[in-house]
Amino acid sequence: MLDDEYSLDYFKENGFVRKTCPKCKTNFWTRDADTEFCGDPPCVSYSFIGAPVFKKEYDISSMREAYLSFFEKHGHTRVDRYPVIARWRDDIYLTIASIADFQPFVTSGLVPPPANPLTISQPCIRLDDLDAVGRSGRHLTTFEMMAHHCFNSRGNEIYWKDRTVELCDTLLADLGCDLNAVTYKENPWAGGGNAGPSVEVMVGGLELATLVFMDLKQVKGGSIEIKGETYEKMDNYIVDTGYGLERFVWASKGSPTIYDAVFPKIVNELMDLAGIEHSIDNPEYARMFSQNARFAGVMDISGQANLLQLRKKVADTIGTTVEKLQKLMVPVETVYAITDHSRCLAFMLGDGIIPSNVKAGYLARLVLRRTLRLMKELDIREPLIEIIEMQIKNFPEYPEFRERLDTIREIVALEEEKYADTIERGTKLVKKTALHFKDKKEKMPLGELIQLYDTHGIPPEITKEVAKEAGVEVELPDTFYSLVAKKHSKAQDEETEGLSLDLPLTRRLYYEDSEQTEFTAKVLEVIENRIILDRTLFYPEGGGQPADHGTLSMEDYVANVADVQNMNGVIVHETDSDIGFKKGDTVKGRIDWERRLAHMRHHTATHIVNESAKSVLGKHIWQTGAQKSTDRARLDLTHYKRITDDEFKEIELLANRAVMKNQPVHIDWMDRIEAEKKYGFVLYQGGVPPGREIRILRVGSDVEACGGTHVSNTGLIGPIKLIKTERIQDGVERIEFSAGEAAVKRVQERDELLNKASDALRVSPEHLPDTVNRFFDEWKELKKENERLKAELAEVRVKAMMGDAVEINGLKVLSTKLPHADVEELIKAATEFSKNDEVVAILASESGGVKIVVAAGARAQKMGVNAGVMVRELSKLVGGGGGGKPGIAQGGGTDIAKIDKMQARGVNWLKAKYQPRDFHSQQDIIEFVRNSEDYNPSKEKFNQAEVLNIFNTSLQKTWLVSTNERMYCILDDTAEAKPQLRWSIPKRDLIDGNKVSIEIKTREYKEKTGYVDIGPKHHGWLYSKRLFDKFAIEDSIKNMITKTML
RNA sequence: GGGCCUGUAGAUCAGGGGUAGAUCGUUGCGUUCGCAACGCAAAGGCCGCGGGUUCGAAUCCCGCCGGGUCCA
């Protein structure tokens, strides 16, 4: 920034000299040529403590009045303060500076200021340095920024830098300040897309004011560079000053801390409540806090390490130890913080913020919970609301807070309760978590601490304390909260695609006559399928109201309009085709009236429902969102508890009364500032419209800035039917409703549901609740009875069936099919069976597919029966799966035809394992082949048959048998009653001429067994290697074939 | 606006694909002149709702409803 920006005539004419601070190298202006430093900590330290800089002491209200009347006297108009919740802005939640009141439209020049020049004392809230509040002696979350603003434009300058500095100088002189002690430190300012030269006004080491000369706006590739961004001069340039009210009061008193200066009464009352002796008039005691404030003024005290450094410095200067100092100071600092926070809450709640877990409401909750935590530290049992009330009563200048007191009381009580619940839940959870780590003999890891805070809201301090009690160490780093912040990835702003259009604003016919359905217009531009007209009746999407649909036509060509958007006043019609129109054409437009009318009804109804909700629920109700469509609308409202059924009905009734009154809907275009003055910020329920003129819609007592289309009289809305409420966030309730024909349809739908329900039960709708209750009760009873009966049935069945048990080596095996039983019955019966130690029950049913339950008694399990394994195997046989525990298991499948086979298999499996039958002899096998289907007695000679055993285990043998005509493969499985013929191969596939032609190969499988592939079809047959020591298996088979067939 | 956690008996919570559990509370019985305490027993569950996957879902997946919490 150019140096001459600061070379003001005022400085030159009044004997100022410009100097450079040897410490920080910044330039500053002073009347006293001997002044060495810039006057700003850390270059200098506080000198005003104990040495007030004004000629008399002021309190908050006398200081404010002195300031405002000074500027009134000097040609400024006094303007009322704005709320601390920035309702007129959508980029910030809280009012952080007086200039925020006039952003964005006044500062951009679009809207004239309420007065020019003006003066204001604007309460502001900044939560950036929460940790330092109380500790530094000077930080506050809430402060009043006294200011005078002057909005200049090229050719119309009210005043600029010289006059601004002169006013400041004069004010300080009026207050009795020694002007030689004042320095103006050069410090260019930038923020929020604007920038400009600025001076900080320093007295006694304290920054009392900042004078900003905002005359630059951020422009890509601009010619002036500040802090890495480029800027250009603006056509309108603004004097933006900020005088800290609390700091002025502090400076006038020279108290050790700002808190003692600004809220002596509340500080003292809280000290009493906390049982702290706070004799700030005692010089020694005061010295401690004075020193603390002085050191804190020149250093960064964020984080434990820095804080400890501060403590050490203070302890050294007053000759004590850090421990003793902490013991004395911490409780007092906590009281300071509570004083500040409760004031902050008074403003937040007083201005109508509803605590919540989103947006501004979250910030209110954050402060509220922090305050409760601090109170607990001091063991202050007084309800928080008492302290907040104390604050509110202390502000005679804000009567509006007292009006809201009842609501505030309720909110705070609810919040206190909620927090207590959270802490209680949290404490339990921490104990449990702590014990978990105690068992493992580990420290509780940081990740756990973060998890507890992030997902359950348990402050790490509490976690640490509770864990300590449970005997578990916890590591809590200074940087804890920033670690949490890191966990949350930042959402990227999406680039909105914008058409840059250099076209005149579209004439909005829908505002001129809301009954019209047809119009003619000239085509100004066609971009692919998007058409821009000189005028239109099509309402573009906005304010929660969807775009109109309809047609644009010319001669015999018709295009459907599918979407309509407003691009900075140019309305763009998106059609379903990109041919047909060109620049200069005259087209005829027609809107889908049914759709539009439904939107209009829902839109006007939204205003009415909002108003009704306000009168039923209270003044704190604020719309946070709304959406309309043809068949329904929804409205989101701030409210601190659930809407009850009675309230719901009452809102519906009031809304319909408003309809029946057939009130006219008034629409006026008004100057923004005038409208704000007349109606207040309640105007901005549906968001903040841009522009100097805003469209004001009045229905009954509801007044809102609204750009939507509306019916002309409430009677035209027709019925309003509230459908439901939903809590979309803590502190935000959503009401869904339908209006007009849609409402009738909704009622009809509900009637139909009711009718269907009562028809089904064959009762009239009025008996439905009783009948349903009766049915439900009966159903419960029957269910219980059913269960009891099943148990009884199981018992009976078991007694009846025990006799059928098959004895296998001491086991009693039952295999029964209960075709119609469900799984539960099977389980009950099986459980009943398995009470007998030696029983294994295999139960099956075919209701809804195959169900299998196997249970094994205690002794059976000891012998190695595993129900889970059995079920898993058996289920496969019926095309399903299953499993369970060794004692009891369930399974099932889809193949009902295989139930019997599956059950037999189960029994055989047990037999094989516990009572294996002997293998069949070689003779038996031959006999078996002879009786098989493939055997041809007329041709085959079985007395010449050869037999080869290829596989042999304790449960299974595989045989190959060869006659003069065929080779057979037989599997003898001891789990099966009989051997099985698996396949056979005729001679023609084995022999070609006088040679064995079939291919026989082996593959490796395991140590003792291998695979043999016989011919093209029979692959992967197991063979035991030990059976083929002498000759390889290939040779053995070939030999056998040769021997019998050649 | 985004993220994470969560919903099981009246309460507090375990369990986490295979017969729904504990503690407290409730009721009954025993002991007692009575209460408390103790002992024994019982009642009490659409495992939030609806889909899906599976032979089988309280359990896994998706959606909805409800509760909690952190961040912007």
Short mmCIF file of C-alpha atoms (C1' of nucleotides) in Angstrom, two decimals, chain A residues 357-359 362 369 422 428 432 453-457 488 642 726-727 784 827 831 881-883 885 890-891, chain B residues 1-5 12-14 18-19 43-47 55-56 64-72:
data_model
loop_
_atom_site.label_atom_id
_atom_site.label_comp_id
_atom_site.label_asym_id
_atom_site.label_seq_id
_atom_site.Cartn_x
_atom_site.Cartn_y
_atom_site.Cartn_z
CA ASN A 357 -26.91 -28.45 16.69
CA VAL A 358 -26.73 -26.51 13.47
CA LYS A 359 -25.88 -22.99 12.37
CA TYR A 362 -24.98 -24.51 17.57
CA ARG A 369 -22.53 -25.64 27.63
CA THR A 422 -25.41 -35.88 27.95
CA LYS A 428 -21.24 -44.02 32.05
CA LYS A 432 -17.16 -48.50 30.51
CA TYR A 453 -15.94 -35.95 22.28
CA ASP A 454 -16.78 -35.99 18.61
CA THR A 455 -19.61 -38.47 18.66
CA HIS A 456 -20.87 -38.19 22.21
CA GLY A 457 -19.99 -34.64 23.16
CA HIS A 488 -13.64 -32.85 9.83
CA ARG A 642 -41.21 -30.94 19.57
CA GLU A 726 -40.68 -33.84 11.63
CA ARG A 727 -37.64 -32.79 13.62
CA LYS A 784 -47.64 -66.40 24.03
CA ILE A 827 -36.15 -76.48 17.85
CA THR A 831 -34.20 -79.33 22.58
CA GLY A 881 -26.98 -74.40 4.12
CA GLY A 882 -27.00 -74.30 7.84
CA GLY A 883 -25.07 -74.37 11.01
CA LYS A 885 -23.69 -75.02 17.93
CA GLN A 890 -30.58 -75.33 12.27
CA GLY A 891 -30.48 -75.47 8.56
"C1'" G B 1 -24.91 -28.09 4.74
"C1'" G B 2 -21.36 -32.23 6.08
"C1'" G B 3 -19.58 -36.15 9.43
"C1'" C B 4 -19.89 -39.75 13.38
"C1'" C B 5 -22.72 -42.59 17.08
"C1'" U B 12 -29.97 -48.91 32.74
"C1'" C B 13 -27.55 -51.67 29.35
"C1'" A B 14 -25.02 -56.75 27.45
"C1'" G B 18 -28.47 -70.32 14.52
"C1'" U B 19 -33.85 -71.36 21.23
"C1'" A B 43 -44.83 -61.76 34.94
"C1'" G B 44 -42.91 -58.38 31.59
"C1'" G B 45 -39.93 -58.13 24.43
"C1'" C B 46 -43.43 -56.56 16.74
"C1'" C B 47 -34.87 -56.47 19.42
"C1'" C B 55 -32.09 -72.40 4.57
"C1'" G B 56 -32.27 -68.87 8.74
"C1'" C B 64 -37.56 -44.30 6.51
"C1'" C B 65 -38.75 -42.70 11.58
"C1'" G B 66 -36.74 -41.37 16.38
"C1'" G B 67 -32.62 -39.89 19.73
"C1'" G B 68 -27.52 -38.04 20.54
"C1'" U B 69 -23.12 -35.47 19.11
"C1'" C B 70 -19.16 -32.78 16.53
"C1'" C B 71 -17.79 -29.43 12.70
"C1'" A B 72 -18.60 -25.42 8.83
#
